mmCIF file of C-alpha atoms in Angstrom:
data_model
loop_
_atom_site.group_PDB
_atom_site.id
_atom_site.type_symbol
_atom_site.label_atom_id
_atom_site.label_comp_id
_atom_site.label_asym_id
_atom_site.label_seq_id
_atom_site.Cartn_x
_atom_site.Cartn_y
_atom_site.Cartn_z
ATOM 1 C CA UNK A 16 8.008 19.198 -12.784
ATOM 2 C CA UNK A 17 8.371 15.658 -11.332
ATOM 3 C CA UNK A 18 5.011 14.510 -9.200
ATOM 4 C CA UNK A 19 4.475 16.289 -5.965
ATOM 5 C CA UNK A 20 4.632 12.799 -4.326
ATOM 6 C CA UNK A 21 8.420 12.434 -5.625
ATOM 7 C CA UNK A 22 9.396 15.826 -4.217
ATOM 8 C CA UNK A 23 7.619 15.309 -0.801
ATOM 9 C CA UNK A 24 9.716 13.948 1.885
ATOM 10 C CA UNK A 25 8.114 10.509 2.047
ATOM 11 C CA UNK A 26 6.964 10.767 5.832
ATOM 12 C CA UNK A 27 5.320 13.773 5.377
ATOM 13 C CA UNK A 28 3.533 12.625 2.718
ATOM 14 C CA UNK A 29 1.995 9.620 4.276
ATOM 15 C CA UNK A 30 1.414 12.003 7.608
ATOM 16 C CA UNK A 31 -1.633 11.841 9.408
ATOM 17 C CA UNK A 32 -2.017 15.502 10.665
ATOM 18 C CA UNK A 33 -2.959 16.856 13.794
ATOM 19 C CA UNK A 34 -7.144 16.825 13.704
ATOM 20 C CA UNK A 35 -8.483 19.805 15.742
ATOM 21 C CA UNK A 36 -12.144 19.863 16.943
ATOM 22 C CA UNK A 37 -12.646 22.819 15.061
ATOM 23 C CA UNK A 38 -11.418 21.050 11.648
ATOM 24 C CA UNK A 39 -14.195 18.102 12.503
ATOM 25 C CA UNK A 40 -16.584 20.365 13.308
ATOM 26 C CA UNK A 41 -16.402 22.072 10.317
ATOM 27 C CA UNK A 42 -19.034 25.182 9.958
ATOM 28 C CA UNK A 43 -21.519 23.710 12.106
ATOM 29 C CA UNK A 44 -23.174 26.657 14.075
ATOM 30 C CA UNK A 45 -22.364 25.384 17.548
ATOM 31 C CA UNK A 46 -23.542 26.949 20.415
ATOM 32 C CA UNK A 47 -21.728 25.042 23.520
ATOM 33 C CA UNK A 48 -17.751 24.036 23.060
ATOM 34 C CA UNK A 49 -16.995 21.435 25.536
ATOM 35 C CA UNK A 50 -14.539 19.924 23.182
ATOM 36 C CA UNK A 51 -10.830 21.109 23.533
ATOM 37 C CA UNK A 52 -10.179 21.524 26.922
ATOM 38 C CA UNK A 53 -10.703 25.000 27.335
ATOM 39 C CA UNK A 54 -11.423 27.413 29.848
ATOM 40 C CA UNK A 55 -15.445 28.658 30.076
ATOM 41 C CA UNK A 56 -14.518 31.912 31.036
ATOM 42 C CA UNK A 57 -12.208 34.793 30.171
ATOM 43 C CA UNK A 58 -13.670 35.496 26.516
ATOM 44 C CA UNK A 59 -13.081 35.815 23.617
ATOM 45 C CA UNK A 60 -9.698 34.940 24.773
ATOM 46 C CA UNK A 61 -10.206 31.635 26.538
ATOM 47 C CA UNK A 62 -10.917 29.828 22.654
ATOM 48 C CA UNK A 63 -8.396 28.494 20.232
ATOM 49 C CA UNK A 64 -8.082 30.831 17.265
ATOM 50 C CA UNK A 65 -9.483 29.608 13.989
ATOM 51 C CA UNK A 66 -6.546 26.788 12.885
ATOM 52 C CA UNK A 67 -7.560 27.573 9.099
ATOM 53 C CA UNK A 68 -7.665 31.486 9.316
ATOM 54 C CA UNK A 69 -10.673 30.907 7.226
ATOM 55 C CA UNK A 70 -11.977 35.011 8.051
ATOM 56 C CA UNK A 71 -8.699 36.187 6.924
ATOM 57 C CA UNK A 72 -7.997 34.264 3.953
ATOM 58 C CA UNK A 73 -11.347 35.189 2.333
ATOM 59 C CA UNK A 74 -10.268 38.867 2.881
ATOM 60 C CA UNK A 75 -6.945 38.521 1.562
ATOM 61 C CA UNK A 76 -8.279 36.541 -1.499
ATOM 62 C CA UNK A 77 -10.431 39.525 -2.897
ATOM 63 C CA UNK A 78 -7.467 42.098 -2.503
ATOM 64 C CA UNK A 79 -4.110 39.869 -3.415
ATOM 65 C CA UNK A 80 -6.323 37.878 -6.615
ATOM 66 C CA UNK A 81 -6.052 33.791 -5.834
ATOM 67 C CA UNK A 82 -8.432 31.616 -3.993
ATOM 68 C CA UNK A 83 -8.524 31.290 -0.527
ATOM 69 C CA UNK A 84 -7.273 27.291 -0.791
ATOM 70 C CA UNK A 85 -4.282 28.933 -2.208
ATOM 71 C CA UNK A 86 -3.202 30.732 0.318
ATOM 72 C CA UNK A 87 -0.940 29.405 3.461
ATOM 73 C CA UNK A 88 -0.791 31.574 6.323
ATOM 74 C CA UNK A 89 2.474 31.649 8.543
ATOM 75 C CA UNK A 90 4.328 33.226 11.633
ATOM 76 C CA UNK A 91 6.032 35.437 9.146
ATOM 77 C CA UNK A 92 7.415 34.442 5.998
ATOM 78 C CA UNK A 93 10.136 32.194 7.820
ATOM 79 C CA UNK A 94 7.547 29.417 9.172
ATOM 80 C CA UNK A 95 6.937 28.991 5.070
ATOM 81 C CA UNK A 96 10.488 28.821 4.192
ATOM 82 C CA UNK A 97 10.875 26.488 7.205
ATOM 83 C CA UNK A 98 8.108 24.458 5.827
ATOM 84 C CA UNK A 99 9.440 23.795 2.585
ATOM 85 C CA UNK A 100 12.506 22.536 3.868
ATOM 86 C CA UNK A 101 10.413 19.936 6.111
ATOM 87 C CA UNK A 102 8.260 19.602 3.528
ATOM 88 C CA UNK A 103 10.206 18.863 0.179
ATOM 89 C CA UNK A 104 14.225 18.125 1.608
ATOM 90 C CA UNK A 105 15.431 14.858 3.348
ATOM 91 C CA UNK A 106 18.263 15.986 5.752
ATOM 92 C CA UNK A 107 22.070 15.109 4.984
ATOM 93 C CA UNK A 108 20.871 13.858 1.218
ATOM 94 C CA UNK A 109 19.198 16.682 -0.511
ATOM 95 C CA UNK A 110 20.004 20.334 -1.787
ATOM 96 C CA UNK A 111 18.490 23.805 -3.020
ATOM 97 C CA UNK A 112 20.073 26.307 -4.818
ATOM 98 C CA UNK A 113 19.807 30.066 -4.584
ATOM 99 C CA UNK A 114 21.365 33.412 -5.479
ATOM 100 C CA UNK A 115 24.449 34.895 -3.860
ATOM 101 C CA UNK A 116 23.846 37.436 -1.713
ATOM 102 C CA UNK A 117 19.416 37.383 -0.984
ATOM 103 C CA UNK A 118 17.712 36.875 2.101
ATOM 104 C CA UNK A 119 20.197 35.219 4.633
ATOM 105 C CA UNK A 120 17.020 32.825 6.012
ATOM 106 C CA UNK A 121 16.954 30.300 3.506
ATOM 107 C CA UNK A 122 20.490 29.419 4.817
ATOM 108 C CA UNK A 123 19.663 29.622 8.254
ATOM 109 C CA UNK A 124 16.986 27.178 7.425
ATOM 110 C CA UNK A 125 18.623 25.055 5.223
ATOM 111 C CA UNK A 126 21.102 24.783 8.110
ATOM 112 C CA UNK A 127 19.016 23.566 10.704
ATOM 113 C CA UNK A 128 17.435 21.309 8.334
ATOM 114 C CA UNK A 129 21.116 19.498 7.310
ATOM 115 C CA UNK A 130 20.250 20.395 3.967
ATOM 116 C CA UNK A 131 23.093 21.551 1.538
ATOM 117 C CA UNK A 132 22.501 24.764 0.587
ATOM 118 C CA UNK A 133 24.114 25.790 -2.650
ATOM 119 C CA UNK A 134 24.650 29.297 -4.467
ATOM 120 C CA UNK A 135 24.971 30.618 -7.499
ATOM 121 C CA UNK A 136 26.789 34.613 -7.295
ATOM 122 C CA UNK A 137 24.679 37.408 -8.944
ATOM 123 C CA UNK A 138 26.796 39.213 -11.262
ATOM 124 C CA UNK A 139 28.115 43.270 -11.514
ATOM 125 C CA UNK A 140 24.179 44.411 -11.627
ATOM 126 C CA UNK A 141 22.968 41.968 -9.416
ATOM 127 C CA UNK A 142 21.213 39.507 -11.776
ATOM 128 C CA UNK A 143 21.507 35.970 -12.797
ATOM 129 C CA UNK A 144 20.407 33.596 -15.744
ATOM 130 C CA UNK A 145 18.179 30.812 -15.473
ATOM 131 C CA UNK A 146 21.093 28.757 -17.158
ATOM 132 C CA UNK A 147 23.125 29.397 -13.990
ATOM 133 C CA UNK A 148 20.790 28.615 -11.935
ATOM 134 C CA UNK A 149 19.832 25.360 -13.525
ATOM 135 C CA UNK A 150 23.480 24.375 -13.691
ATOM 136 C CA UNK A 151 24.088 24.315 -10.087
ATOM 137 C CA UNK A 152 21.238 22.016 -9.691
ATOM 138 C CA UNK A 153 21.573 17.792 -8.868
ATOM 139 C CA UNK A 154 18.990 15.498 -9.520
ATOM 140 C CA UNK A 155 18.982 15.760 -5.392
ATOM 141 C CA UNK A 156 18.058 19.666 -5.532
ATOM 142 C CA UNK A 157 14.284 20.074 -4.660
ATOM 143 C CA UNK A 158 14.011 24.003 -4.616
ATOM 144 C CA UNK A 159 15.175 27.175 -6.226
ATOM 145 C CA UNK A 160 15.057 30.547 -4.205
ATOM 146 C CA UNK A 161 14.651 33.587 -6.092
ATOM 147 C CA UNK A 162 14.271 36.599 -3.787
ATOM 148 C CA UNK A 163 12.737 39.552 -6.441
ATOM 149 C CA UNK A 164 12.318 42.275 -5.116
ATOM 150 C CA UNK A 165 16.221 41.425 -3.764
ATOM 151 C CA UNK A 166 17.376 41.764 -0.006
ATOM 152 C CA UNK A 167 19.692 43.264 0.614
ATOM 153 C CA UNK A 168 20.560 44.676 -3.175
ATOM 154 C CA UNK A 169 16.880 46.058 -3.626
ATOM 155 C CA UNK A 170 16.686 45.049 -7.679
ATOM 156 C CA UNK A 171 13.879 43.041 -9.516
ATOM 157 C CA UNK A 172 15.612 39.395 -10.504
ATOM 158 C CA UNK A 173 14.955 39.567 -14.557
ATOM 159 C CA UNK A 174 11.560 38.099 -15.425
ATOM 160 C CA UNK A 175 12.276 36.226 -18.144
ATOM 161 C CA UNK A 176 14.916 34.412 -16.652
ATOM 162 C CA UNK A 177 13.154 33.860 -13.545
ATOM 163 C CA UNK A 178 10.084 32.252 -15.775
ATOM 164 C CA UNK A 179 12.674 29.973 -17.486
ATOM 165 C CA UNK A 180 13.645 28.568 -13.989
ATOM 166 C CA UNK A 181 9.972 27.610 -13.465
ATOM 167 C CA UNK A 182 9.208 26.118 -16.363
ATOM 168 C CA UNK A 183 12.762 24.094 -16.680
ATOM 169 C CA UNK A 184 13.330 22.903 -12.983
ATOM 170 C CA UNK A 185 11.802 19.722 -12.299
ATOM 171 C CA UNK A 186 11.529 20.648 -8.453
ATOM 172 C CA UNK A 187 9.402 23.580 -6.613
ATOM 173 C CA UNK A 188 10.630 27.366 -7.365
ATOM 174 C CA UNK A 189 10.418 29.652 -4.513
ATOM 175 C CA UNK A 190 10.065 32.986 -5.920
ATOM 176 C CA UNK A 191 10.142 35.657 -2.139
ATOM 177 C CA UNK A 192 8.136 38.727 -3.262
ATOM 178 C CA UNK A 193 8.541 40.680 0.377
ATOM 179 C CA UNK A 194 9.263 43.656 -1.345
ATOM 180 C CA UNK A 195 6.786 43.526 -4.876
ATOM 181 C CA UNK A 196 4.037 46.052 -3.340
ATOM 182 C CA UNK A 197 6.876 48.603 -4.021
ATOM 183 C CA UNK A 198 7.851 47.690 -7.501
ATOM 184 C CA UNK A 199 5.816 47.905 -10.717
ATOM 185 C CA UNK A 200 6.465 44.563 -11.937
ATOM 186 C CA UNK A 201 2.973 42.243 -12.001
ATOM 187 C CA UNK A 202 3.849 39.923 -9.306
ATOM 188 C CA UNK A 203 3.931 36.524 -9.926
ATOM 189 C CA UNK A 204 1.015 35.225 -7.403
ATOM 190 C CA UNK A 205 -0.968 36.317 -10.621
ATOM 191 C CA UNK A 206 0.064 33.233 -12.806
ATOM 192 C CA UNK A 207 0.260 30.585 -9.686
ATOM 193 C CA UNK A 208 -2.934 28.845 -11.911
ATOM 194 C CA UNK A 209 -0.214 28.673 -14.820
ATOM 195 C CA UNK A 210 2.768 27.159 -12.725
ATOM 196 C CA UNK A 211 2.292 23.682 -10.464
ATOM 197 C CA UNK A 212 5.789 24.165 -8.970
ATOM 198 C CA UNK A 213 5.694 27.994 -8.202
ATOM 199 C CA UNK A 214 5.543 28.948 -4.681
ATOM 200 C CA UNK A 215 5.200 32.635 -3.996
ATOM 201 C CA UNK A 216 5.974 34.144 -0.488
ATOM 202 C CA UNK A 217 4.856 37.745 0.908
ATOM 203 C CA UNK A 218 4.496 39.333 4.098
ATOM 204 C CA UNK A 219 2.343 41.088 6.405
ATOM 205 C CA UNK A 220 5.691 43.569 7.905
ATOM 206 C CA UNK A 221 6.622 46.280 4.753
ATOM 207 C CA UNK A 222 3.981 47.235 2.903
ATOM 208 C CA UNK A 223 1.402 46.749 5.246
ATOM 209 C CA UNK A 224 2.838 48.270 8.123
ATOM 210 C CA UNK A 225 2.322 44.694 10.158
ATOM 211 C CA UNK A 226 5.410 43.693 11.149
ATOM 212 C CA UNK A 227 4.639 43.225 15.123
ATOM 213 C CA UNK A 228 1.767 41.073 13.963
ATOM 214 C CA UNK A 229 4.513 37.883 11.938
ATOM 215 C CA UNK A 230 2.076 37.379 9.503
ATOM 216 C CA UNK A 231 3.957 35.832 6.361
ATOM 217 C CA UNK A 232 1.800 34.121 3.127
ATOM 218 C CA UNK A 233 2.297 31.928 0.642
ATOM 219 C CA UNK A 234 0.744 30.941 -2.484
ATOM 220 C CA UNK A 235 0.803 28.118 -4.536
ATOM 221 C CA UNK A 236 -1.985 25.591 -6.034
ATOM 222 C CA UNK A 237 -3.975 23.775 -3.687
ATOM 223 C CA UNK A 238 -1.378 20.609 -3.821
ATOM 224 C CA UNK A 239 1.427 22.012 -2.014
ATOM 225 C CA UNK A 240 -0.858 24.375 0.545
ATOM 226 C CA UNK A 241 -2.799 21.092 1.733
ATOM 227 C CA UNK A 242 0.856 19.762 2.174
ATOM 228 C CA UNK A 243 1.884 22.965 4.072
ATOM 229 C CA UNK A 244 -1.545 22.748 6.061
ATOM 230 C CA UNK A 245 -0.675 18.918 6.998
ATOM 231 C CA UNK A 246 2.741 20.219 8.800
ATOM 232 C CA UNK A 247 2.113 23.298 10.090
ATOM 233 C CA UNK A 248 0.976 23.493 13.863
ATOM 234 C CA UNK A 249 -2.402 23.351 14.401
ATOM 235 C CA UNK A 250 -2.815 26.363 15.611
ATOM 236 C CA UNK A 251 0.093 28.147 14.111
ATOM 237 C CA UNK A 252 -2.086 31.783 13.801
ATOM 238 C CA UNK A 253 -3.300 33.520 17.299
ATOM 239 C CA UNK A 254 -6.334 35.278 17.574
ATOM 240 C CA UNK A 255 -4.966 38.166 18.208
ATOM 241 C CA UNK A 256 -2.747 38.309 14.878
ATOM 242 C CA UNK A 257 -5.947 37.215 13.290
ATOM 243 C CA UNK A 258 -7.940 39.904 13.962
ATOM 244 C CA UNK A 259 -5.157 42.905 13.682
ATOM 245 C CA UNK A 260 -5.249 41.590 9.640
ATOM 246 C CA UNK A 261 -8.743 41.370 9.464
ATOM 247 C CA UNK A 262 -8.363 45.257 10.388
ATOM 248 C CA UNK A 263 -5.598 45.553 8.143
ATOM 249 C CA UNK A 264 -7.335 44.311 5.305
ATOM 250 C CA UNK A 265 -10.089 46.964 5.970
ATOM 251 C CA UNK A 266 -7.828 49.672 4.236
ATOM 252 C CA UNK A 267 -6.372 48.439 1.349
ATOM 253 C CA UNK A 268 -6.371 52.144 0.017
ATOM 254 C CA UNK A 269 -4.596 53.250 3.019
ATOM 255 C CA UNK A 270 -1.694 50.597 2.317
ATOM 256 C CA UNK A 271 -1.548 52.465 -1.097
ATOM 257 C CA UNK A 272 -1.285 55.278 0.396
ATOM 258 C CA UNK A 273 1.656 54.642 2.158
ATOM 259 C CA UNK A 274 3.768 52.691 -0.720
ATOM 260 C CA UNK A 275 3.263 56.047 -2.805
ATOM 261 C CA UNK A 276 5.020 58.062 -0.066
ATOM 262 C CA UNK A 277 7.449 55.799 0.757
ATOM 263 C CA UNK A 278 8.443 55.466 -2.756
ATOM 264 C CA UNK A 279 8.075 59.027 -3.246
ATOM 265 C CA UNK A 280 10.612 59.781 -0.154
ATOM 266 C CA UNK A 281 12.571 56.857 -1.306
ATOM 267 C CA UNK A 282 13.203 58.626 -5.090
ATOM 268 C CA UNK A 283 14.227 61.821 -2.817
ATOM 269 C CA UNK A 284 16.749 59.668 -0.502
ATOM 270 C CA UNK A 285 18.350 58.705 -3.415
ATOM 271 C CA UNK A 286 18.962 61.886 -4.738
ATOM 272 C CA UNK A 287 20.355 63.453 -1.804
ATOM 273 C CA UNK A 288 22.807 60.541 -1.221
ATOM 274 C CA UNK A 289 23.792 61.076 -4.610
ATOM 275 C CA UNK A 290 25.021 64.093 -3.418
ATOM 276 C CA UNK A 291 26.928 63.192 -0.423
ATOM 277 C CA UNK A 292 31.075 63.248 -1.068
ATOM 278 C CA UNK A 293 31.779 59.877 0.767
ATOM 279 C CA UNK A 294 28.700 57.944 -1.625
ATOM 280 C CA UNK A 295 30.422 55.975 -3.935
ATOM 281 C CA UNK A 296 27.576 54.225 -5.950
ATOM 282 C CA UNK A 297 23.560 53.818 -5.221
ATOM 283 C CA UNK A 298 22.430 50.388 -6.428
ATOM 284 C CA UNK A 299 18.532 50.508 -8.670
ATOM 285 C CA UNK A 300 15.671 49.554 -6.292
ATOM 286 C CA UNK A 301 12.595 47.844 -6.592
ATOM 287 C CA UNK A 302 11.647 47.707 -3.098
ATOM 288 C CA UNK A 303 11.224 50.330 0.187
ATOM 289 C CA UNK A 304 15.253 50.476 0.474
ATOM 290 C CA UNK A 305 18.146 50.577 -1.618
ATOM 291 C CA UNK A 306 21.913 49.728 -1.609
ATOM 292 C CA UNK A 307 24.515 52.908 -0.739
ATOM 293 C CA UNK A 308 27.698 51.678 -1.394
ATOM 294 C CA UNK A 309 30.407 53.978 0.726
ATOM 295 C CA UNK A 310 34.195 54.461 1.180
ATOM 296 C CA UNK A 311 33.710 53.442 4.848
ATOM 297 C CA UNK A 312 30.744 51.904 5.482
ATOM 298 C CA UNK A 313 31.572 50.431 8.691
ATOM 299 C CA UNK A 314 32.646 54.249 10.025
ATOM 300 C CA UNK A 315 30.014 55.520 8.719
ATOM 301 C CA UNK A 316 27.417 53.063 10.156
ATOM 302 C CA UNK A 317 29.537 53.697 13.627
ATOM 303 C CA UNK A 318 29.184 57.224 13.337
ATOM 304 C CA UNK A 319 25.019 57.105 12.634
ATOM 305 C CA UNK A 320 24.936 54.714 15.270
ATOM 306 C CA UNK A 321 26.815 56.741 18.092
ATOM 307 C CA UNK A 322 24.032 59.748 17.114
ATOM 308 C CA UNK A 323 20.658 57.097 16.956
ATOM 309 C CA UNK A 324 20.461 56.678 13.606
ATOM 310 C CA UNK A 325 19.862 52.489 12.989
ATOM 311 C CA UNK A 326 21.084 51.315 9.046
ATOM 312 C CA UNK A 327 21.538 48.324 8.270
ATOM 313 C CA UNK A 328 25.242 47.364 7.467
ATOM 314 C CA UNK A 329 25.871 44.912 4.465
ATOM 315 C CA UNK A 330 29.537 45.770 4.093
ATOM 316 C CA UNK A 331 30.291 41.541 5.243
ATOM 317 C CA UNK A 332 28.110 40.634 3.227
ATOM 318 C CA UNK A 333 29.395 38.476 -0.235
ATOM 319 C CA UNK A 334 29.024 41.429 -3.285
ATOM 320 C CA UNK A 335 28.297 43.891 -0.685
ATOM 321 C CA UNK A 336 31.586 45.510 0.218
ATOM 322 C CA UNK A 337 31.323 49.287 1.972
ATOM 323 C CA UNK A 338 27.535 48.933 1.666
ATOM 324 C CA UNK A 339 25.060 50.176 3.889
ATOM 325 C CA UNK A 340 20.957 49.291 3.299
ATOM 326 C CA UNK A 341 18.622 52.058 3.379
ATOM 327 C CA UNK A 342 15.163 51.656 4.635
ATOM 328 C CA UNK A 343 12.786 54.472 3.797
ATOM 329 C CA UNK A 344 11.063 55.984 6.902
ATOM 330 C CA UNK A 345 8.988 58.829 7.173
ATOM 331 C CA UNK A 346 9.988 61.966 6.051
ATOM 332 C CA UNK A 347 10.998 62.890 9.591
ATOM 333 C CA UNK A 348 13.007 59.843 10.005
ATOM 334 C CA UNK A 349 15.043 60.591 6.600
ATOM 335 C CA UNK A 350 15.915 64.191 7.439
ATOM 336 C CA UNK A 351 17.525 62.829 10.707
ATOM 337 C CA UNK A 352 19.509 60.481 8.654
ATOM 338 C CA UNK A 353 20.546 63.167 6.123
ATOM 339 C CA UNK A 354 21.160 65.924 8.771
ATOM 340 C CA UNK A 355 23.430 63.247 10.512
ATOM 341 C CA UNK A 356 25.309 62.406 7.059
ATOM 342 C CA UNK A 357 25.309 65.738 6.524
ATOM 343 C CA UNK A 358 27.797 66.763 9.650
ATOM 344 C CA UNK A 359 29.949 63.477 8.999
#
């Protein structure tokens, strides 16, 4: 990859960041905190949260296998991609490349940022090459999104391919793994040591049942999180979030728990769509939905709708014709969906 300073956006690299008390402080075992304004009373909610989420970082270390100065904690997953934008594009002269259709965010960002935002179409089964990617890019393209586990189409991007992007782009590979607690495939956080310009993102909201909380990570070498850690707000994390992960990260064996129903419910969704005369085609899944393509979708999603059954419709969506997404609920949840289908 070129140097980290290249791919920065020059003012960000020569930032000054915000300096908290608590970040001067340090771990200094303070009794009295006359420092940032605050009100005495009212605890524990009158205090700033901890700007560095230092508590929940050391937790999450231990159970998702990097350091804790790898780790970048974020109002969901979309402050990161937000970041990188700020971080690594310079509005109206940059551009990133991703796959055709994924996670509709990095355009919304890219967007607001005046960045160009470029795609490259998945093919019949939903995959792509690493040449393809690599041939959309400029010598002005700074990142590469790879959404694997895919949203909306469900599917594992190929590995190999996705490796070759890393190790041929000269810029910073974004590799969204939302969805890899419910797919078998070693996720890639593993081998951030191996990769300067990977940046992996995952999320508090699917597998861990945390999606009220926003709590979105990212993980990357130390570099590019103390770049993330200059930009972000200073106190981007509330207590409150804080402390619901800190509980979160209590059960790890529950979370387990859960992914084996869901993705034992989600083998038995699939199988009784399968069945249903108006199912055209059910796309392979790697994550806790999957891809129904229809004769009607939009009918069909009308129909659900008018008897309170919520699916996502895809069927606007580029490579997504007649498709409706399929989140796995409980196993109460999925019988009203197929009792509904059923009467259709």
């Amino acid at each position: 990859m070129k140097p980290l300073k290249e791919l920065t956006r020059p003012n960000i690299w020569n930032l000054k960041p915000y300096s908290s008390a608590h970040n001067e402080c340090g771990a200094t075992a303070a009794k009295v905190f006359l420092d940032a304004n605050e009100n005495p009373y009212n605890s524990p909610y009158n205090r700033y949260p901890d700007p560095q989420q230092s508590e929940v970082k050391a937790r999450l270390s231990k159970i998702k296998g990097v350091r804790p100065e790898q780790i970048f904690l974020g109002n969901g997953s979309d402050e990161a991609i937000d970041l990188l934008y700020r971080c690594f594009t310079c509005p109206g002269r940059d551009n990133v490349v991703a796959i055709e259709p994924t996670y509709g965010m990095y355009k919304v960002c890219a967007d607001i940022n005046d960045v160009e935002y470029r795609t490259v179409e998945l093919d019949q089964n939903y995959q792509t090459t690493a040449d393809r990617l690599l041939h959309a890019c400029s010598d002005t393209t700074k990142l590469i999104w790879i959404c694997s586990p895919n949203n909306p189409t469900g599917n594992n991007i190929m590995r190999d391919e996705v490796v070759k992007v890393i190790n041929e782009f000269q810029g910073i590979v974004v590799v969204d793994e939302a969805y890899s607690d419910f797919s078998s495939e070693r996720p890639l956080r593993l081998d951030i040591a191996k990769y300067p310009n990977l940046v992996v993102l995952n999320t508090f909201s699917n597998a861990w049942g945390c999606a009220a909380i926003r709590l979105g990570m990212a993980f990357a070498q130390k570099d590019i999180i103390d770049i993330f850690n200059k930009v972000k707000h200073p106190y981007n994390i509330s207590t409150l979030t804080q402390r619901q992960a800190i509980e979160a990260l209590k059960e790890p064996y529950e979370v387990d728990k859960w992914v084996k129903t869901i993705l034992l419910e989600r083998g038995r969704m699939i199988e009784a769509f399968r069945l249903l005369p108006f199912c055209e085609r059910i796309y392979p899944t790697d994550a806790n939905f999957f891809l129904a393509k229809m004769n009607d979708a939009q009918a069909i999603y009308d129909y659900l709708k008018s008897n309170g059954v919520i699916v996502r419709n895809r069927a606007n969506v580029h490579l997504c014709n007649n498709c409706l997404r399929i989140t796995i609920g409980s196993k109460s949840e999925n019988n009203e969906l197929l009792s509904a289908l059923r009467q259709y």
